[in-house]
XYZ file of C-alpha atoms in Angstrom:
726
model
C 51.436 44.749 29.540
C 48.275 42.615 29.689
C 48.216 40.078 32.512
C 46.256 36.878 33.004
C 42.782 37.852 34.243
C 41.974 34.513 35.963
C 44.097 31.690 37.442
C 44.890 28.623 35.330
C 43.247 26.225 37.796
C 39.945 27.998 37.045
C 40.065 27.297 33.295
C 38.130 24.419 31.747
C 38.658 23.468 28.078
C 35.942 20.980 27.170
C 33.872 19.802 24.243
C 30.238 18.819 23.892
C 30.049 15.588 21.864
C 27.209 13.240 20.903
C 25.403 11.320 18.179
C 23.373 13.436 15.742
C 20.110 14.719 17.303
C 21.016 13.903 20.926
C 20.786 17.619 21.789
C 24.390 18.918 21.822
C 23.640 22.295 20.254
C 20.530 22.806 22.407
C 22.708 22.055 25.460
C 25.352 24.549 24.226
C 22.699 27.253 23.809
C 21.548 26.699 27.427
C 25.162 26.940 28.591
C 25.531 30.310 26.827
C 22.299 31.558 28.368
C 23.004 30.440 31.942
C 26.564 31.763 31.851
C 25.230 35.176 30.839
C 26.971 35.105 27.437
C 23.695 35.728 25.629
C 20.287 36.973 26.703
C 18.131 34.912 24.383
C 18.131 31.183 23.743
C 18.297 30.183 20.091
C 16.571 26.932 19.115
C 17.827 24.463 16.505
C 14.323 23.983 15.059
C 13.989 27.754 14.513
C 17.411 27.991 12.853
C 18.435 30.659 15.355
C 21.259 29.087 17.362
C 24.584 30.771 18.117
C 26.898 27.789 17.631
C 25.197 26.575 14.417
C 25.955 29.799 12.562
C 26.547 28.549 9.003
C 23.574 28.829 6.622
C 23.871 25.131 5.770
C 23.653 24.226 9.495
C 20.557 26.345 10.064
C 18.757 24.974 7.011
C 19.404 21.342 7.926
C 19.198 21.674 11.721
C 22.536 19.889 12.158
C 26.009 20.907 13.294
C 28.644 20.791 10.535
C 31.614 22.675 11.932
C 32.923 22.743 15.504
C 32.155 26.132 17.085
C 34.354 27.585 19.842
C 32.799 29.573 22.684
C 34.339 31.341 25.675
C 32.078 32.000 28.689
C 32.185 32.295 32.504
C 30.499 30.350 35.300
C 30.209 30.508 39.072
C 29.045 27.330 40.761
C 25.426 26.933 41.786
C 26.405 26.216 45.416
C 28.435 29.448 45.562
C 25.405 31.410 44.384
C 22.998 29.884 46.917
C 21.805 32.383 49.500
C 22.811 31.622 53.111
C 19.339 30.211 53.635
C 19.857 26.875 51.807
C 16.287 26.697 50.660
C 16.501 29.954 48.739
C 16.736 29.779 44.976
C 19.759 30.436 42.802
C 19.817 33.154 40.171
C 21.706 33.303 36.880
C 25.340 34.444 37.126
C 26.489 37.475 35.227
C 29.768 37.606 33.325
C 31.178 39.816 36.049
C 30.482 37.242 38.744
C 32.086 34.488 36.650
C 34.680 32.582 38.625
C 35.588 29.929 36.044
C 36.456 30.464 32.416
C 34.989 27.873 30.046
C 36.429 27.372 26.552
C 33.806 25.144 24.959
C 33.752 23.462 21.553
C 30.331 22.323 20.262
C 31.134 19.499 17.816
C 29.055 17.887 15.032
C 27.322 14.538 15.562
C 27.003 13.451 11.932
C 29.528 10.805 10.880
C 30.443 12.739 7.704
C 31.928 15.498 9.884
C 33.736 13.162 12.266
C 37.011 15.026 11.566
C 35.712 17.910 13.699
C 35.312 15.626 16.721
C 38.677 13.945 16.203
C 40.633 17.196 16.055
C 38.667 18.792 18.889
C 39.427 15.803 21.140
C 43.129 16.392 20.515
C 43.131 19.892 22.065
C 40.467 19.561 24.774
C 41.065 18.586 28.403
C 37.597 17.144 28.986
C 34.253 16.401 27.351
C 30.548 16.391 28.152
C 29.017 13.456 26.267
C 25.314 13.969 25.565
C 22.962 10.994 25.093
C 19.352 10.849 23.952
C 17.233 9.636 26.898
C 15.128 7.494 24.508
C 17.838 5.979 22.292
C 20.725 5.806 24.797
C 24.048 4.956 23.151
C 23.894 5.339 19.344
C 26.526 4.525 16.666
C 28.183 7.936 16.609
C 28.240 7.983 20.440
C 30.478 4.913 20.202
C 32.773 6.481 17.587
C 33.112 9.704 19.597
C 33.756 7.715 22.773
C 36.500 5.820 20.941
C 38.100 9.111 19.814
C 37.975 10.351 23.414
C 39.587 7.088 24.596
C 42.380 7.497 22.021
C 43.021 11.060 23.204
C 42.659 10.039 26.897
C 40.040 12.726 27.538
C 38.118 12.637 30.874
C 34.334 12.683 30.378
C 31.085 13.592 32.127
C 27.900 12.007 30.691
C 24.577 13.841 30.342
C 21.450 11.797 29.545
C 19.328 14.454 27.829
C 15.724 14.589 26.560
C 14.198 13.076 29.720
C 10.966 14.898 28.784
C 10.520 12.845 25.579
C 7.961 10.053 25.225
C 9.770 6.761 25.793
C 12.639 8.338 27.742
C 14.229 6.032 30.310
C 17.223 6.995 32.444
C 17.850 3.394 33.521
C 17.802 1.995 29.968
C 20.123 4.738 28.688
C 22.452 4.271 31.674
C 22.487 0.490 31.039
C 23.422 1.107 27.375
C 26.433 3.224 28.514
C 27.585 0.391 30.819
C 26.994 -2.216 28.132
C 28.415 -0.481 25.038
C 30.898 2.149 26.242
C 32.362 1.604 29.706
C 31.820 -0.353 32.903
C 33.154 2.660 34.852
C 30.103 4.917 34.398
C 28.403 5.806 37.703
C 25.052 7.470 38.486
C 25.440 10.954 39.975
C 21.744 11.817 39.718
C 18.306 10.265 39.475
C 15.466 11.883 37.491
C 12.300 12.886 39.334
C 9.607 11.576 36.998
C 10.022 10.991 33.249
C 8.469 11.953 29.907
C 5.728 14.589 30.452
C 6.108 14.281 34.252
C 9.860 14.944 34.326
C 10.192 17.503 37.110
C 13.769 17.711 38.370
C 16.740 15.694 39.585
C 18.158 14.173 42.766
C 21.878 14.694 43.391
C 23.097 11.378 44.839
C 26.313 12.822 46.253
C 24.692 15.589 48.344
C 21.313 13.756 48.671
C 19.474 16.902 47.617
C 16.597 17.276 45.125
C 16.565 20.229 42.668
C 13.841 22.031 40.727
C 14.425 24.445 37.842
C 12.043 27.387 37.936
C 11.773 30.999 36.792
C 12.499 32.261 33.305
C 14.111 29.511 31.150
C 14.714 27.374 34.274
C 17.378 29.810 35.464
C 16.349 29.586 39.142
C 17.695 26.382 40.711
C 15.731 25.496 43.856
C 16.968 22.808 46.285
C 14.349 20.865 48.280
C 13.860 17.625 50.229
C 13.958 14.349 48.270
C 10.325 13.168 47.704
C 9.331 10.332 50.094
C 8.596 7.830 47.306
C 12.174 8.188 45.971
C 14.103 8.234 49.269
C 14.775 4.476 49.437
C 16.007 4.323 45.827
C 18.159 7.455 46.295
C 19.740 6.014 49.474
C 20.523 2.734 47.711
C 22.264 4.495 44.804
C 23.974 6.997 47.141
C 25.639 4.086 48.968
C 26.603 2.495 45.650
C 28.169 5.810 44.520
C 30.135 6.237 47.758
C 31.474 2.666 47.451
C 32.597 3.271 43.867
C 34.393 6.494 44.891
C 36.220 5.118 47.961
C 37.577 2.225 45.854
C 40.001 4.785 44.384
C 41.598 5.839 47.686
C 43.070 3.234 50.043
C 42.862 5.418 53.174
C 39.203 6.335 52.517
C 38.400 2.712 51.724
C 39.898 1.496 55.015
C 38.052 4.188 57.025
C 34.789 3.433 55.179
C 35.073 -0.299 55.905
C 35.675 0.582 59.563
C 32.363 2.448 59.560
C 33.588 6.064 59.095
C 31.620 7.909 56.401
C 33.902 10.177 54.284
C 33.058 13.893 54.198
C 31.558 15.465 51.074
C 34.894 17.270 50.425
C 36.838 13.981 50.609
C 34.393 12.261 48.271
C 34.553 15.134 45.770
C 38.366 15.273 45.835
C 38.675 11.498 45.318
C 36.025 11.476 42.588
C 37.815 14.344 40.810
C 41.086 12.365 40.750
C 39.302 9.256 39.447
C 37.488 11.201 36.696
C 40.727 12.880 35.560
C 42.423 9.455 35.478
C 39.525 8.103 33.313
C 38.612 5.596 36.040
C 35.088 6.960 36.651
C 32.629 8.606 34.236
C 29.889 10.463 36.182
C 26.384 10.324 34.658
C 23.962 13.276 34.966
C 20.474 13.722 33.553
C 18.000 16.400 32.500
C 16.313 18.035 29.528
C 18.162 20.879 27.808
C 15.103 21.818 25.728
C 12.925 22.104 28.861
C 15.742 23.953 30.726
C 16.231 21.330 33.428
C 19.568 20.048 34.729
C 22.105 21.939 32.599
C 23.430 24.157 35.442
C 24.303 21.092 37.546
C 26.279 19.628 34.609
C 28.259 22.905 34.498
C 28.948 22.502 38.222
C 30.207 18.983 37.451
C 32.557 20.423 34.807
C 34.028 22.701 37.503
C 34.164 19.967 40.160
C 35.398 16.994 38.165
C 36.818 17.876 34.747
C 40.505 18.890 34.697
C 42.042 22.324 34.381
C 45.152 22.537 32.129
C 47.228 22.123 35.332
C 45.689 18.684 35.982
C 46.721 17.354 32.584
C 50.092 15.646 32.022
C 52.671 17.799 30.191
C 52.409 17.657 26.419
C 55.171 15.626 24.735
C 56.791 16.468 21.409
C 60.038 15.995 19.497
C 62.976 18.353 19.214
C 63.265 18.821 15.403
C 67.048 19.362 15.660
C 67.904 16.228 17.657
C 64.826 13.975 17.364
C 64.755 13.623 21.180
C 61.412 13.667 23.036
C 60.760 16.860 25.071
C 57.907 18.042 27.290
C 56.080 21.318 27.858
C 54.073 22.074 31.021
C 50.994 24.295 31.253
C 52.984 27.269 32.536
C 53.223 30.872 31.300
C 56.956 30.968 32.068
C 57.862 28.027 29.791
C 58.757 28.552 26.086
C 55.727 29.155 23.854
C 54.199 26.039 22.246
C 50.788 25.683 20.540
C 49.012 23.338 18.131
C 46.958 24.660 15.190
C 43.936 22.352 15.098
C 41.466 24.005 12.727
C 41.336 26.496 9.866
C 38.217 28.459 9.042
C 37.553 30.943 6.242
C 35.903 33.980 7.824
C 34.007 36.377 5.514
C 35.062 39.426 7.588
C 38.682 38.885 8.638
C 39.986 36.267 6.184
C 41.486 33.007 7.391
C 41.236 32.129 11.076
C 43.692 29.594 12.517
C 42.414 28.059 15.773
C 45.188 27.063 18.147
C 45.549 25.629 21.630
C 48.386 27.087 23.728
C 50.100 24.330 25.738
C 52.832 26.447 27.322
C 54.132 30.035 27.410
C 52.398 33.154 26.109
C 52.189 35.007 22.802
C 51.259 38.603 21.957
C 49.540 39.960 18.861
C 52.057 41.456 16.448
C 54.891 39.069 17.366
C 56.508 36.441 15.130
C 55.708 32.736 15.373
C 57.942 29.855 14.362
C 56.160 26.989 12.587
C 58.291 23.991 13.623
C 56.460 21.655 11.224
C 57.446 23.640 8.109
C 60.461 25.520 9.509
C 59.004 28.906 8.466
C 58.288 32.123 10.418
C 55.026 34.042 10.316
C 53.772 37.247 11.852
C 50.779 36.875 14.149
C 48.678 39.891 13.142
C 45.718 39.708 15.513
C 44.409 37.264 18.122
C 40.676 36.772 18.627
C 38.584 34.802 21.083
C 35.455 33.388 19.619
C 31.830 33.452 20.578
C 30.806 31.058 17.736
C 30.880 33.548 14.817
C 31.388 36.714 16.929
C 34.921 37.849 17.752
C 36.533 39.529 20.727
C 40.032 40.838 20.023
C 42.722 40.147 22.653
C 46.295 41.387 22.935
C 47.841 38.289 24.491
C 47.027 34.617 25.115
C 48.374 32.413 27.884
C 49.090 28.728 28.551
C 45.948 26.594 28.572
C 43.915 28.893 26.327
C 42.172 28.311 23.007
C 42.155 31.240 20.580
C 42.223 32.015 16.857
C 44.953 33.802 14.899
C 44.253 36.180 12.031
C 46.762 36.552 9.225
C 48.701 33.256 9.231
C 49.325 32.202 5.616
C 51.285 28.927 5.725
C 50.000 27.330 8.922
C 47.781 24.289 8.365
C 45.866 21.874 10.596
C 48.195 19.893 12.911
C 51.164 22.283 12.580
C 53.109 23.157 15.745
C 53.705 26.849 16.514
C 56.506 27.582 18.980
C 59.393 29.729 20.130
C 62.201 29.573 17.515
C 64.921 29.350 20.180
C 63.155 26.322 21.764
C 61.626 24.362 18.876
C 59.257 21.424 19.422
C 57.041 19.406 17.084
C 53.876 17.999 18.689
C 52.311 14.768 17.481
C 50.177 15.332 14.391
C 46.435 14.667 14.371
C 45.692 11.579 12.256
C 42.621 11.809 10.039
C 40.546 9.037 8.416
C 40.857 8.445 4.662
C 37.973 9.627 2.405
C 35.729 6.839 1.080
C 33.602 8.567 -1.578
C 34.386 10.705 -4.639
C 32.528 12.998 -7.065
C 33.523 14.334 -10.450
C 33.181 18.111 -10.548
C 33.633 20.680 -13.300
C 33.120 24.457 -13.409
C 30.093 25.668 -15.409
C 31.968 28.529 -17.091
C 35.548 29.582 -17.814
C 35.200 32.300 -15.133
C 34.270 29.645 -12.553
C 37.379 27.585 -13.352
C 39.895 29.827 -11.592
C 37.558 30.543 -8.689
C 36.920 26.807 -8.241
C 40.625 26.046 -7.835
C 40.978 28.710 -5.105
C 37.756 27.616 -3.376
C 38.800 23.957 -3.289
C 42.248 24.821 -1.931
C 40.694 26.841 0.915
C 38.155 24.124 1.722
C 40.850 21.397 1.648
C 42.992 23.491 4.037
C 40.012 23.763 6.412
C 38.993 20.104 6.199
C 41.759 17.452 6.097
C 39.244 14.722 5.101
C 38.374 16.622 1.894
C 40.777 15.760 -0.938
C 41.063 17.114 -4.474
C 42.743 15.078 -7.226
C 42.831 14.769 -11.009
C 41.928 11.592 -12.898
C 45.086 10.987 -14.966
C 43.172 9.268 -17.787
C 40.275 11.697 -18.271
C 41.864 14.846 -16.772
C 38.674 15.411 -14.744
C 38.747 16.891 -11.237
C 37.700 14.522 -8.428
C 36.707 15.618 -4.933
C 36.712 13.013 -2.153
C 35.189 13.054 1.327
C 33.607 11.078 4.140
C 30.073 10.721 2.734
C 27.389 12.044 0.382
C 26.277 14.762 2.826
C 29.894 15.870 3.389
C 30.448 16.451 -0.348
C 26.986 18.008 -0.813
C 27.790 20.598 1.878
C 31.218 21.336 0.378
C 29.739 21.909 -3.107
C 27.053 24.121 -1.533
C 29.724 26.131 0.316
C 31.662 26.604 -2.938
C 28.549 28.143 -4.453
C 27.583 30.381 -1.518
C 30.906 31.443 -0.045
C 33.046 31.536 -3.185
C 30.427 32.128 -5.908
C 31.466 29.025 -7.888
C 28.828 27.341 -10.065
C 29.776 23.719 -10.785
C 28.358 20.605 -12.416
C 28.658 17.522 -10.245
C 28.771 13.892 -11.366
C 27.421 10.838 -9.581
C 29.130 9.754 -6.341
C 31.906 7.207 -6.833
C 33.379 4.736 -4.418
C 37.059 5.089 -3.455
C 38.101 1.540 -4.368
C 41.638 0.384 -3.586
C 43.898 -2.358 -4.934
C 46.283 -4.674 -3.115
C 48.339 -7.809 -3.680
C 47.482 -11.244 -2.305
C 50.854 -13.019 -2.386
C 54.602 -12.384 -2.392
C 56.510 -11.827 -5.650
C 59.871 -10.609 -6.912
C 60.808 -8.681 -10.029
C 63.600 -6.734 -11.615
C 63.320 -3.217 -13.056
C 65.870 -2.027 -15.616
C 65.942 1.334 -17.345
C 68.867 1.681 -19.753
C 68.944 4.318 -22.448
C 71.846 5.262 -24.705
C 71.340 8.445 -26.666
C 74.908 9.273 -27.624
C 76.794 11.149 -24.926
C 75.582 10.542 -21.386
C 72.876 7.855 -21.131
C 70.507 6.686 -18.408
C 71.078 3.609 -16.221
C 68.923 2.366 -13.355
C 68.618 -1.247 -12.164
C 66.745 -2.561 -9.104
C 65.447 -5.865 -7.760
C 62.285 -5.623 -5.644
C 60.445 -8.064 -3.385
C 56.747 -7.405 -2.644
C 54.485 -8.984 -0.037
C 51.134 -8.133 1.567
C 51.703 -5.797 4.538
C 49.878 -8.043 7.033
C 52.578 -10.677 6.494
C 55.336 -8.338 7.694
C 56.937 -9.341 10.983
C 56.127 -6.433 13.355
C 59.144 -7.177 15.586
C 61.636 -7.163 12.724
C 63.954 -4.157 12.775
C 63.156 -2.158 9.666
C 64.536 1.049 8.172
C 63.338 4.555 9.017
C 61.486 4.702 5.686
C 58.586 2.720 7.148
C 55.272 4.561 7.101
C 52.566 2.184 8.252
C 50.052 5.037 8.390
C 49.630 5.143 4.610
C 49.534 1.319 4.364
C 52.932 1.095 2.703
C 56.284 -0.057 3.936
C 59.595 0.440 2.131
C 62.533 -1.663 3.322
C 66.062 -0.863 2.211
C 68.122 -4.082 2.316
C 70.959 -2.932 0.072
C 74.364 -4.220 1.201
C 77.781 -3.032 0.093
C 76.538 -0.002 -1.821
C 75.355 -1.913 -4.929
C 72.770 0.880 -5.180
C 74.295 4.141 -3.853
C 72.508 5.852 -0.952
C 71.489 8.894 -3.042
C 69.340 6.657 -5.297
C 67.410 4.913 -2.498
C 64.960 7.851 -2.089
C 64.157 7.988 -5.846
C 63.531 4.205 -5.826
C 60.926 4.662 -3.049
C 59.405 7.622 -4.960
C 59.143 5.483 -8.104
C 57.357 2.713 -6.198
C 54.963 5.191 -4.542
C 54.109 6.741 -7.921
C 53.392 3.316 -9.415
C 51.126 2.553 -6.423
C 49.071 5.710 -7.084
C 47.858 4.223 -10.399
C 47.233 0.546 -9.678
C 46.738 -1.593 -12.757
C 43.702 -3.809 -11.983
C 41.391 -0.831 -12.575
C 43.660 2.185 -11.994
C 42.879 2.663 -8.260
C 45.499 3.440 -5.614
C 47.322 0.401 -4.218
C 47.588 -0.137 -0.444
C 48.845 -2.581 2.201
C 52.083 -3.456 0.428
C 55.550 -4.096 1.811
C 58.258 -3.438 -0.784
C 61.863 -4.508 -0.192
C 64.743 -3.226 -2.321
C 67.264 -6.054 -1.996
C 69.610 -5.761 -4.984
C 70.479 -3.744 -8.090
C 73.378 -2.132 -9.866
C 74.510 1.283 -11.071
C 76.747 2.949 -13.627
C 79.408 5.461 -12.541
C 78.472 7.960 -15.251
C 74.993 7.141 -16.569
C 73.074 6.493 -13.324
C 70.721 9.266 -12.221
C 67.808 9.785 -9.837
C 65.255 9.758 -12.671
C 66.670 6.496 -14.104
C 66.295 4.723 -10.747
C 62.811 6.194 -10.264
C 61.667 4.814 -13.644
C 63.393 1.457 -13.028
C 61.645 1.131 -9.634
C 58.270 1.939 -11.193
C 58.779 -0.698 -13.907
C 59.997 -3.286 -11.399
C 57.050 -2.640 -9.088
C 54.502 -3.080 -11.880
C 56.160 -6.332 -12.945
C 56.149 -7.684 -9.360
C 52.572 -6.551 -8.661
C 51.316 -8.457 -11.721
C 52.927 -11.621 -10.408
C 51.589 -10.958 -6.874
C 47.957 -11.389 -7.995
C 46.506 -7.914 -7.379
C 42.820 -7.649 -6.391
C 40.251 -4.860 -5.936
C 39.196 -3.751 -2.444
C 35.991 -1.895 -1.569
C 34.998 0.117 1.525
C 32.590 -1.752 3.814
C 30.357 0.454 5.949
C 28.991 -0.203 9.424
C 25.273 0.509 8.993
C 22.607 0.853 11.669
C 18.947 1.177 10.662
C 16.393 2.203 13.310
C 12.903 1.175 12.194
C 9.443 0.443 13.648
C 9.077 -3.288 14.258
C 6.505 -3.872 11.504
C 9.035 -2.936 8.778
C 11.872 -5.123 10.109
C 11.402 -7.866 7.509
C 11.485 -5.394 4.594
C 14.565 -3.617 5.956
C 16.595 -6.797 6.600
C 15.586 -8.086 3.150
C 16.778 -4.859 1.501
C 20.120 -4.993 3.363
C 20.665 -8.647 2.370
C 19.933 -7.650 -1.235
C 22.774 -5.130 -0.995
C 25.378 -7.811 -0.206
C 24.967 -6.811 3.448
C 25.735 -9.024 6.443
C 23.260 -8.597 9.293
C 25.228 -8.632 12.567
C 22.547 -8.149 15.189
C 19.269 -6.549 16.259
C 18.223 -4.863 19.465
C 15.360 -2.868 20.953
C 15.747 0.889 20.815
C 12.834 2.467 22.698
C 9.741 1.356 20.772
C 11.753 0.767 17.594
C 14.255 -1.881 16.510
C 17.879 -1.232 15.569
C 19.384 -3.469 12.886
C 23.177 -3.560 12.603
C 24.858 -4.661 9.389
C 28.038 -4.392 7.321
C 27.284 -3.300 3.744
C 29.530 -2.294 0.806
C 29.431 1.483 0.253
C 28.745 1.046 -3.482
C 25.347 -0.476 -2.613
C 24.303 2.338 -0.245
C 23.905 5.255 -2.677
C 20.365 6.625 -2.609
C 19.432 4.350 0.307
C 17.826 7.253 2.221
C 15.019 7.560 -0.367
C 14.610 3.783 -0.649
C 14.370 3.375 3.135
C 11.813 6.168 3.491
C 9.519 4.733 0.812
C 9.823 1.244 2.352
C 8.924 2.407 5.898
C 6.447 5.269 5.295
C 9.249 7.700 6.159
C 9.549 6.354 9.719
C 12.987 4.668 9.627
C 16.393 6.305 9.667
C 19.931 5.007 9.240
C 23.511 5.967 10.022
C 26.633 4.576 8.463
C 30.363 4.917 8.963
C 33.417 3.397 7.353
C 34.521 0.109 8.909
C 37.179 -1.573 6.726
C 38.239 -2.507 3.203
C 37.412 -5.974 1.846
C 38.124 -7.862 -1.401
C 35.467 -7.278 -4.075
C 33.739 -10.518 -5.249
C 35.020 -11.544 -8.735
C 31.694 -10.966 -10.563
C 31.356 -7.427 -9.120
C 35.067 -6.714 -9.769
C 34.634 -7.677 -13.456
C 31.858 -5.061 -13.835
C 33.955 -2.328 -12.159
C 37.023 -3.132 -14.296
C 34.938 -3.122 -17.500
C 33.428 0.278 -16.592
C 36.900 1.748 -15.936
C 38.229 0.449 -19.254
C-alpha cells in the first residue's frame, strides 16, 4: 500500500498569475531550475520553455493553457552553511522538504478562463508585476478573481533590470489600484542595468545571486547608503505586522521588539487571512530574487491544512456539508480542467479536497450521478507525466480514462456524496462562422469541436437556425484563432472561417402582459394549452421578494410561478418555462438571444383530456413573443474596457481614433515613459484595431481589452444590424 511521502503541512498549491508579458513563464522556468526539476532553463523568446509546451504558445511567446508542475524546495535559510556568510547552493529533489504543486496561468484576457478555474482549486498565488508598467489591466482582473476565490497572495515585482524599472512606482500602483494592504518585504539594491540584489526588510539582510544562473544566494551586510532607508521600512513593516496581534502590539508599544519567529508567525496568519499582501522584487530573467519568493511561499502561503474546510451540498437532502483536508475523511475532489493529450487521450485535472483515491478504483460523479473507473493517475511536469498509484488530500493530479467527467464536476465517494460549488465562467462575446473544407473534414470537425468545448468552457458551438451554418463563440479574436489553429494541427481539420461577429443580445425595456393559447382539434384527442404571462426587465425585480426555486439569475432570466389553485397543473409548469426559454433563444428584433428578463406565469387554463406538455410549451412560446413585442425589445452590444499604451507623441491620434469608434475616454495616466489611455468602446468597432494602431503609432503602441458590460445599441446602428440580419 502506498503511503503519503510528505506531511500535508509541507504542501503548497499555488498559481503564478500576471498580466501578459510580466514574466510569469520566465519565473516558472526559474522555479523549475532552482528546485532541481530541470537542469536547463528554457527561455520564452527561444520558444524552449517547459510550461509553454503547445506549439501555438512557443510560436507566439505567450501562455495559452495553464500548465501544472510538481516540484520540491528546501528553504534558503535551511541550506545556509553554519557560517552565515557562506553561500547557498541549489537544492536537489532528494533534499526537497516542501512539495510545490504550481500552476502557471496565461496572462492574455482571451484565456482568462484558465486563471478563473485555477484560482478555484489553488490555496495561494504569486502575482507577478512588470517593474516598469506596475499594475496593468489583466493584473486587476486576475486580482479580482483571486479576491472572489479568497486566495492569499504574495506579490513579486519582476523585471527590475529593465530600463525605466521602478520598485516604488510599481509598489504605489499596487496600493492605488489593487489593495491598501500590500507591504514591502524587500528593497532592490540598484535598478535597471545596476540592479544587483535585494534587501530583506524582515531579517535586515542583503542578498546577492551569484554562480551559475544565480543559483548561489549570498547574504551580506546592507550597503551603507541604503541602511537608513532599510531601517525606516523595517520599522514600518514591523508596525504593520504587530497590528494583527493584540499581545504583540501591546508589547511593541511598551518597547519590547518581537522576535523574528513571532513576526513570521503573525505575518503568516495575516497573509492567510488576506489582511496583508507581502511584496518582493527581483528579475527572473537575470536570475535574481526568485529563490527568496519561494521561501516566502513556504513561510507565508497556506498549506491545505490552513485553508477552511470546503463546503458543498448533499445531493440527496440539499443540506450543506463540509470536507476537511484529511486523508481519513470520505473522498471528495473537483475536476477543474480537461486537456486532450496526444499520448494518453483525455486528461482530467482534479484537486483532492479530502480522502484518498487509488488508480483502478471507481469514482462517483455526484454532478451527473454516474460512476466511472479511474484507470491511471498521473502527476504532471507541464507536458511530461509521472504515474502514481494513489493521491491524497490536498493534492493536484490528473486522471486518465474518465469519459463523462467535465469541468466543474464533483468526484466523490458514492456512500458519502457531495456536490461542490461549480466554477462560473464568463459568457463569450465574439463569434465566427466556420465550415469544413471537404466532406471528410465534416465529421472530424464535429469531434474536434466537442473535445475543444469540453476543454474550454468559454468556447461554445451553435448552429444558426436560419442559415444552418455552424458558429463558434469565444472570448476574443486571438482565442478563436488559436482554437481554429488547434483544430488543424491536433485534429487534422481544414476549415474555412468567416469574419468575426459580435455576440449581440436583446432585452425588453418595459413591463408587458400577454396571453398564449394553443388549441388544435384534429378529430380524436386534440391539443390544449393556455397561459397568461407577465414580463418585466430583470433589474426591476425586487431582490427581497420570495420567489420560486426556478430562479436562475446566472443566465439573466427569472421564471416566477404564481399559479394559484391549480389552474395550470404542476406537471405543465416546467414545459411553460421551457417554451419561454426556447423563445428567448431566438429573439425577434434581429434573432439574437434575449437576456435580463423576468417572466411570471400568473394565470391560464387546461383541458382534462387535450392538455399536454407540448401544447403548454407552444402556448408559452407564443405568449412570450406577444408580450416581448409589447415590452419594446431593444438590441444590446458588448462594451469592452480598452487600455492603449502609447508614446506621448501619438496620444492625440489614439484618442481621436477611439472617439471615432463610439468610444468614451475615461482617463489617462503615465506608464513609465509612455501614456496609458483608458476607454470603453463597443466590440463591433474594435475588429482589426491592432493593425490600425500599429500603423498610427509606427508600431510602438499596444492595447488590451476585456469585456465590461452590455449596453443598448444606438438606433441608427441598430437599424444597420437589423437590416443586415434580414
